[in-house]
PDB file of C-alpha atoms in Angstrom:
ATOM      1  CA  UNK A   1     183.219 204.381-108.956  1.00  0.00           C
ATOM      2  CA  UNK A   2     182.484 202.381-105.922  1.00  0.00           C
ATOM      3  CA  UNK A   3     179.451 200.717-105.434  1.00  0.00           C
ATOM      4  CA  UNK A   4     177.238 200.652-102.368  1.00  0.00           C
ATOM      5  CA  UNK A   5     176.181 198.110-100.321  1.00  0.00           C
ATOM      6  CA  UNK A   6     172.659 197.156-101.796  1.00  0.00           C
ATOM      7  CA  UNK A   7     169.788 195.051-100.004  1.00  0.00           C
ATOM      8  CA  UNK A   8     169.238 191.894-102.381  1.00  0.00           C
ATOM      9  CA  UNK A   9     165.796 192.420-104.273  1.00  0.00           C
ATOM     10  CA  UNK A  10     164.405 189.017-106.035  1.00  0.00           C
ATOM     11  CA  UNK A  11     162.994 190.171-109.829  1.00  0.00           C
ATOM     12  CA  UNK A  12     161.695 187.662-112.302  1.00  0.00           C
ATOM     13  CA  UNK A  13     164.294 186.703-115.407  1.00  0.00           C
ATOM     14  CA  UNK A  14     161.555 187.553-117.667  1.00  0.00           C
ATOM     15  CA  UNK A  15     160.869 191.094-115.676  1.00  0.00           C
ATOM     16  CA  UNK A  16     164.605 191.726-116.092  1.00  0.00           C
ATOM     17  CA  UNK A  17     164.305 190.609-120.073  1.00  0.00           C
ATOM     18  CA  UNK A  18     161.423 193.075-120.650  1.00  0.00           C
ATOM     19  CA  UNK A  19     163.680 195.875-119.317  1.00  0.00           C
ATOM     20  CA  UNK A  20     166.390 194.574-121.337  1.00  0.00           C
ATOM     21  CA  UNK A  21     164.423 194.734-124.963  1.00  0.00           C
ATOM     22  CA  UNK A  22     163.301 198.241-123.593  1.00  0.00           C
ATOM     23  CA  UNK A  23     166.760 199.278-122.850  1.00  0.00           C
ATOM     24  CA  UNK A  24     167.601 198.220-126.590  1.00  0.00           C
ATOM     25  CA  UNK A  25     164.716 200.015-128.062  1.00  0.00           C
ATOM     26  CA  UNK A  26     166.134 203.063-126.457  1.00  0.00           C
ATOM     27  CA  UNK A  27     169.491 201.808-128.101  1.00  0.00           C
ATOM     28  CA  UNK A  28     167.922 201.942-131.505  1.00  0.00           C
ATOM     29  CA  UNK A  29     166.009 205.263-130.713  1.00  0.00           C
ATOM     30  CA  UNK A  30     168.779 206.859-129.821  1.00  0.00           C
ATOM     31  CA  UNK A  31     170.622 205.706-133.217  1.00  0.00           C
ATOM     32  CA  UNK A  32     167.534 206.695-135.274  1.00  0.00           C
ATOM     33  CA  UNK A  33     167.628 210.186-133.321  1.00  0.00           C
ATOM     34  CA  UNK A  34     171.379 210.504-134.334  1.00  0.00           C
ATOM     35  CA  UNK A  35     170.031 209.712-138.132  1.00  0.00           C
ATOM     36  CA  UNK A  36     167.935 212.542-137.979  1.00  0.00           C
ATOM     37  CA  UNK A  37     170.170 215.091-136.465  1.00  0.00           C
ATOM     38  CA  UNK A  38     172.587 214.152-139.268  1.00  0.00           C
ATOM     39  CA  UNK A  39     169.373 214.718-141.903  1.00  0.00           C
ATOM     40  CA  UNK A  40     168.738 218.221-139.823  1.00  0.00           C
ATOM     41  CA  UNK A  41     172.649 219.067-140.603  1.00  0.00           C
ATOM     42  CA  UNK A  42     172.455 218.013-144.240  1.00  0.00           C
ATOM     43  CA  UNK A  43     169.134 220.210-144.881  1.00  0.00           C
ATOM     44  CA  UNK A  44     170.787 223.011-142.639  1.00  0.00           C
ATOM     45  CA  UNK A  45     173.694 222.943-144.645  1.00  0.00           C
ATOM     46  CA  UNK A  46     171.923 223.179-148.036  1.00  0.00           C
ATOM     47  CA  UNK A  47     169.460 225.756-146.971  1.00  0.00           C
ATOM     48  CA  UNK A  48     173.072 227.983-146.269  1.00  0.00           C
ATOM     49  CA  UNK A  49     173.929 227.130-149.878  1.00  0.00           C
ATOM     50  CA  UNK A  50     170.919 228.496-151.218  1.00  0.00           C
ATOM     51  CA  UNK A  51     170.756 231.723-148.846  1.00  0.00           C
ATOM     52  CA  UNK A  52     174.429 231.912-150.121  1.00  0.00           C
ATOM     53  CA  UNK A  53     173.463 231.598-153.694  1.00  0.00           C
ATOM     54  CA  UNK A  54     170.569 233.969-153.761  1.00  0.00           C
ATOM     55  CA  UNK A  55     172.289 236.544-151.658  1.00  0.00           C
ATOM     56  CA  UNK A  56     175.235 236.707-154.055  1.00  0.00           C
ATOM     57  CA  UNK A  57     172.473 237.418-157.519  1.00  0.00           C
ATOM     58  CA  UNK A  58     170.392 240.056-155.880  1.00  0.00           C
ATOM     59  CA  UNK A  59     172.568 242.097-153.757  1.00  0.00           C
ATOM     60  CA  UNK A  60     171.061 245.059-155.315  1.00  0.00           C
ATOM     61  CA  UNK A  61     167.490 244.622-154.637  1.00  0.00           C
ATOM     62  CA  UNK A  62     166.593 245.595-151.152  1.00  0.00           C
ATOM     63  CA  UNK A  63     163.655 243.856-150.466  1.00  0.00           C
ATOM     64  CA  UNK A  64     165.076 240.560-151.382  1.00  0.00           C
ATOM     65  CA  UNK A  65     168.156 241.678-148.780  1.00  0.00           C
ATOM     66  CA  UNK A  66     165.486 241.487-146.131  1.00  0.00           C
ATOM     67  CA  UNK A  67     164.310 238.149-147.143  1.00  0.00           C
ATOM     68  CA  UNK A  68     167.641 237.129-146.941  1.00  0.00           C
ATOM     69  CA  UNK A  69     168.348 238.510-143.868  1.00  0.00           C
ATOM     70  CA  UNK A  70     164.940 237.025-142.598  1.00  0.00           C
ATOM     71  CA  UNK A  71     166.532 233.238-144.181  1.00  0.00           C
ATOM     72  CA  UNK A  72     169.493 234.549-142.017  1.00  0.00           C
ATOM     73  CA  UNK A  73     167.970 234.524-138.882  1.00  0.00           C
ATOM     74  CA  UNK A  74     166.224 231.238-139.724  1.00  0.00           C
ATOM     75  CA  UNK A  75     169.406 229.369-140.125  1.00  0.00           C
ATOM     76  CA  UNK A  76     170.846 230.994-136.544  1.00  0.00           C
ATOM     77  CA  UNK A  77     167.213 229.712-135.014  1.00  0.00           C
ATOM     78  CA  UNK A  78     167.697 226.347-136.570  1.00  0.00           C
ATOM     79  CA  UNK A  79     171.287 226.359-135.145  1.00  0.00           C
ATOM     80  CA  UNK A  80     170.499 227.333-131.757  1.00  0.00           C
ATOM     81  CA  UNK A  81     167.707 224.401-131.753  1.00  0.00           C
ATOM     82  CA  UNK A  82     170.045 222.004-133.307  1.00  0.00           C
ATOM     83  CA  UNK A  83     172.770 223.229-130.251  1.00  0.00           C
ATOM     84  CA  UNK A  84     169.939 222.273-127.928  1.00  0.00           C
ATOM     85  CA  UNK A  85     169.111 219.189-129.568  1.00  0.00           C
ATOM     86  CA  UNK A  86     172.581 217.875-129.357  1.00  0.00           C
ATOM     87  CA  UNK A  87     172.885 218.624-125.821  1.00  0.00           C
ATOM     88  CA  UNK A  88     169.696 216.948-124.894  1.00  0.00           C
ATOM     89  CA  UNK A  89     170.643 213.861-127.296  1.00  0.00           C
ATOM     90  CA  UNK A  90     174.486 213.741-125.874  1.00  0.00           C
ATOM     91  CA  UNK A  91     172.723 213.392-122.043  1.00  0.00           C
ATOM     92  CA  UNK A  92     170.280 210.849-123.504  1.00  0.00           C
ATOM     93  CA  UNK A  93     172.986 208.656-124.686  1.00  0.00           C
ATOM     94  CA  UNK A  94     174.685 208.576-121.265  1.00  0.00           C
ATOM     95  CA  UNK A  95     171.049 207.812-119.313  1.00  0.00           C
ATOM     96  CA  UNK A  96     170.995 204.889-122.059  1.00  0.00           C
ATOM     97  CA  UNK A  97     173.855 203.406-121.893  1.00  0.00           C
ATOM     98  CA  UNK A  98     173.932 203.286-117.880  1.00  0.00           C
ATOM     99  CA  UNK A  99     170.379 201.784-118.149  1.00  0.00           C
ATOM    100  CA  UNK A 100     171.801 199.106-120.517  1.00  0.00           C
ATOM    101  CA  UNK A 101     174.884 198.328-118.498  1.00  0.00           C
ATOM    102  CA  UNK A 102     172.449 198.157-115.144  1.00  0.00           C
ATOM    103  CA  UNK A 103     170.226 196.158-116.328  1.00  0.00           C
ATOM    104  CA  UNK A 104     172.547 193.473-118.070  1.00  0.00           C
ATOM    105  CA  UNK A 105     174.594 193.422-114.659  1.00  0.00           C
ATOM    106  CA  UNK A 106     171.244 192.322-112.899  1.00  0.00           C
ATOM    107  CA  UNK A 107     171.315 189.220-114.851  1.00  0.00           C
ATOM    108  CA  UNK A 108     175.014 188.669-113.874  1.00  0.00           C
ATOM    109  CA  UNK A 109     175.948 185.490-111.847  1.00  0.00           C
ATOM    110  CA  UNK A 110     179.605 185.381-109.520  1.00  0.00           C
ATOM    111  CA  UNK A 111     181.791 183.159-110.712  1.00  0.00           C
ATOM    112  CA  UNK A 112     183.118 182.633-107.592  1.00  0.00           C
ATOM    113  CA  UNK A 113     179.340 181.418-106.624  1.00  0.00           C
ATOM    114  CA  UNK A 114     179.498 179.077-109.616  1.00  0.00           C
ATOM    115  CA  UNK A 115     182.616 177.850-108.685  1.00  0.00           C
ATOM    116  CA  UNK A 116     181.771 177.410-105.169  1.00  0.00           C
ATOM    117  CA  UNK A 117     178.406 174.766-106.623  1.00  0.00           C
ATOM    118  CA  UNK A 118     180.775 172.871-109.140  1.00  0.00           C
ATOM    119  CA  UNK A 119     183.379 172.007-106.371  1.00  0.00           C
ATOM    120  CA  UNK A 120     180.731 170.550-103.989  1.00  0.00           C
ATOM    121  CA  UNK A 121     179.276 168.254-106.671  1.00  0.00           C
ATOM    122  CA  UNK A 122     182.731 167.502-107.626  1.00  0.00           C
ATOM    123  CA  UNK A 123     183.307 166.428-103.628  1.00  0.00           C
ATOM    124  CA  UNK A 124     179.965 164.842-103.871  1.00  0.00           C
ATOM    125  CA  UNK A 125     180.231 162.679-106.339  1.00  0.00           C
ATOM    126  CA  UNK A 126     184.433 161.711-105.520  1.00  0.00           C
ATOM    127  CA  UNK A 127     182.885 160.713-101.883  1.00  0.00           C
ATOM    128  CA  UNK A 128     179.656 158.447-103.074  1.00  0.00           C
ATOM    129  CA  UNK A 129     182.147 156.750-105.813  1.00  0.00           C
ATOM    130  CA  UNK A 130     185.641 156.252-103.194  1.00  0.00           C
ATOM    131  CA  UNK A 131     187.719 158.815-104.829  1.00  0.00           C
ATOM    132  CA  UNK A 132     189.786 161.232-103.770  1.00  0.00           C
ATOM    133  CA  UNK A 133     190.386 164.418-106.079  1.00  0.00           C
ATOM    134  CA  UNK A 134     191.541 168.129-105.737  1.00  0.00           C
ATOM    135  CA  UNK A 135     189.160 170.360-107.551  1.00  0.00           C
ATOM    136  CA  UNK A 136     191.099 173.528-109.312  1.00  0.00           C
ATOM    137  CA  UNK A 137     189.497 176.234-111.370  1.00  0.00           C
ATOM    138  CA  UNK A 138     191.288 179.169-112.053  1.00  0.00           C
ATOM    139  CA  UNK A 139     189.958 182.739-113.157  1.00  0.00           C
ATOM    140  CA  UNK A 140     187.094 182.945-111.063  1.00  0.00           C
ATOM    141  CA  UNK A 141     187.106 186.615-110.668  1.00  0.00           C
ATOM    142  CA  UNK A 142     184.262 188.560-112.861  1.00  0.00           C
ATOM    143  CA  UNK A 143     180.869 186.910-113.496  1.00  0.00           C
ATOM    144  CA  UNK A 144     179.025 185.159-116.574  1.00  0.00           C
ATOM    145  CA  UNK A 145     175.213 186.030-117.920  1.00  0.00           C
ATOM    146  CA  UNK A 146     172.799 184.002-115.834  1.00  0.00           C
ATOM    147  CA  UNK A 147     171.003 183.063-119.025  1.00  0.00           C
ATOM    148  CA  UNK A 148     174.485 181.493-120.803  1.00  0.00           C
ATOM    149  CA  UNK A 149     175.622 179.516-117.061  1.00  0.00           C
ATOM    150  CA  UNK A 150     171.632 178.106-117.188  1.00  0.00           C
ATOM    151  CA  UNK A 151     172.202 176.539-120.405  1.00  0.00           C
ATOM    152  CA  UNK A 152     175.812 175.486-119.811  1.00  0.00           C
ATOM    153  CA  UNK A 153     175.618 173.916-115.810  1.00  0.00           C
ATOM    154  CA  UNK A 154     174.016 170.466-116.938  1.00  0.00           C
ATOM    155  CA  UNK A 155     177.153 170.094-119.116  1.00  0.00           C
ATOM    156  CA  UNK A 156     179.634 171.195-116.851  1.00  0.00           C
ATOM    157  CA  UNK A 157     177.813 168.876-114.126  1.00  0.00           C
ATOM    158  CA  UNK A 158     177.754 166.106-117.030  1.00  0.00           C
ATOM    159  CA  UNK A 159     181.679 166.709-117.827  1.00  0.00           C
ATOM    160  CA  UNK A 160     182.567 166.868-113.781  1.00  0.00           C
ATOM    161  CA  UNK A 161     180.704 163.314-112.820  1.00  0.00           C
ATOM    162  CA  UNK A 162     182.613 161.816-116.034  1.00  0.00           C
ATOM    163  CA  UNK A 163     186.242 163.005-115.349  1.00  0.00           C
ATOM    164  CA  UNK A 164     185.269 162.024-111.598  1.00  0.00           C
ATOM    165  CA  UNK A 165     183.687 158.733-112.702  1.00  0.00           C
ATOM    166  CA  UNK A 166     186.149 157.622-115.389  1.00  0.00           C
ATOM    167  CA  UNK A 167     188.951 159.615-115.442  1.00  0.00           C
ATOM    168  CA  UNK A 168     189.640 158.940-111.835  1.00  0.00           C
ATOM    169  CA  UNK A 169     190.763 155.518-110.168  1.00  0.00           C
ATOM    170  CA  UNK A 170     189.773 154.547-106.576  1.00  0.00           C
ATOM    171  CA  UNK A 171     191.801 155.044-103.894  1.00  0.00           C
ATOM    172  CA  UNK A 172     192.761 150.943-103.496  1.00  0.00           C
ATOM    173  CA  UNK A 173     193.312 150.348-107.230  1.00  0.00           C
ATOM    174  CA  UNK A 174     195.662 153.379-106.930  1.00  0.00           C
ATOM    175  CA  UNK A 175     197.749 151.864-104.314  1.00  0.00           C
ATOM    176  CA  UNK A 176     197.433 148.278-105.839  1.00  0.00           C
ATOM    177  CA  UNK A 177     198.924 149.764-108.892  1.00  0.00           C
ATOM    178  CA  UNK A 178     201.492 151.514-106.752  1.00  0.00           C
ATOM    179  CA  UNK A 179     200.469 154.687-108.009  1.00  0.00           C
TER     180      UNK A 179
END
């Protein structure tokens, strides 16, 4: 599915959070409704049993046959509302999970973007320390959780002005060492 062209709308990490534990506690409702639609089938399934088992010692009394037929129609009720049920729960499911996936996809960062921050400090830092280096990173396509990249930038950052730093000789030593 394609998506649109959206106007950029600036929400608060801890408004998109909220929605995110909500979006889970729909997760778990949902499960827990799934739970009790299996208890519904269970208790469907032994109230059949019993209409079974009743109907089959009192055929010959007639106004137990009614009852039975009146258990009868019960059951087809409870299966027409359990047909419902399932439909409504099946759509549920759907509306949740798209919710879920929306709302972790607002916290989603570009690589590329990333990328794009990490080569300039790399250039940054090469140019106030003499260097000269070619910065590389591969598989930028998709995007990371802006949460995880928060917490992992200052060590990337940390790891880029080292290599730079120490793993990279100046320009004149370079030549001196006819390298």
């Amino acid at each position: 599915r394609t998506i649109p062209l959206r106007e950029n709308v600036r929400v608060g990490k801890q408004e998109i959070d909220n929605l995110l534990d909500l979006s889970c506690e729909l997760v778990i409702g949902q499960h827990q409704m799934i739970q009790q639609n299996n208890n519904y089938n269970m208790t469907l399934t032994k109230l059949k049993k019993v209409t079974d088992l009743i109907e089959s010692k009192v055929t010959q009394n007639a106004n137990i046959a009614s009852d039975i037929e009146q258990l009868r129609s019960i059951i087809r009720q409870m299966q027409e509302i359990k047909t419902n049920y399932n439909s409504i729960v099946d759509n549920d499911e759907q509306n949740v999970h798209d919710i879920f996936n929306s709302l972790v996809n607002l916290r989603m960062v570009p690589i590329k973007a990333f990328r794009e921050r990490l080569e300039h400090l790399a250039y940054s830092i090469a140019d106030d320390l003499n260097k000269k280096i070619k910065f590389t990173m591969t598989k930028t396509s998709g995007s990371i959780d802006r949460v995880i990249l928060e917490q992992i930038t200052p060590c990337l950052e940390h790891l880029i002005r080292n290599a730079i730093d120490h793993g990279i000789e100046q320009s004149q030593i370079r030549a001196a060492t006819h390298k």
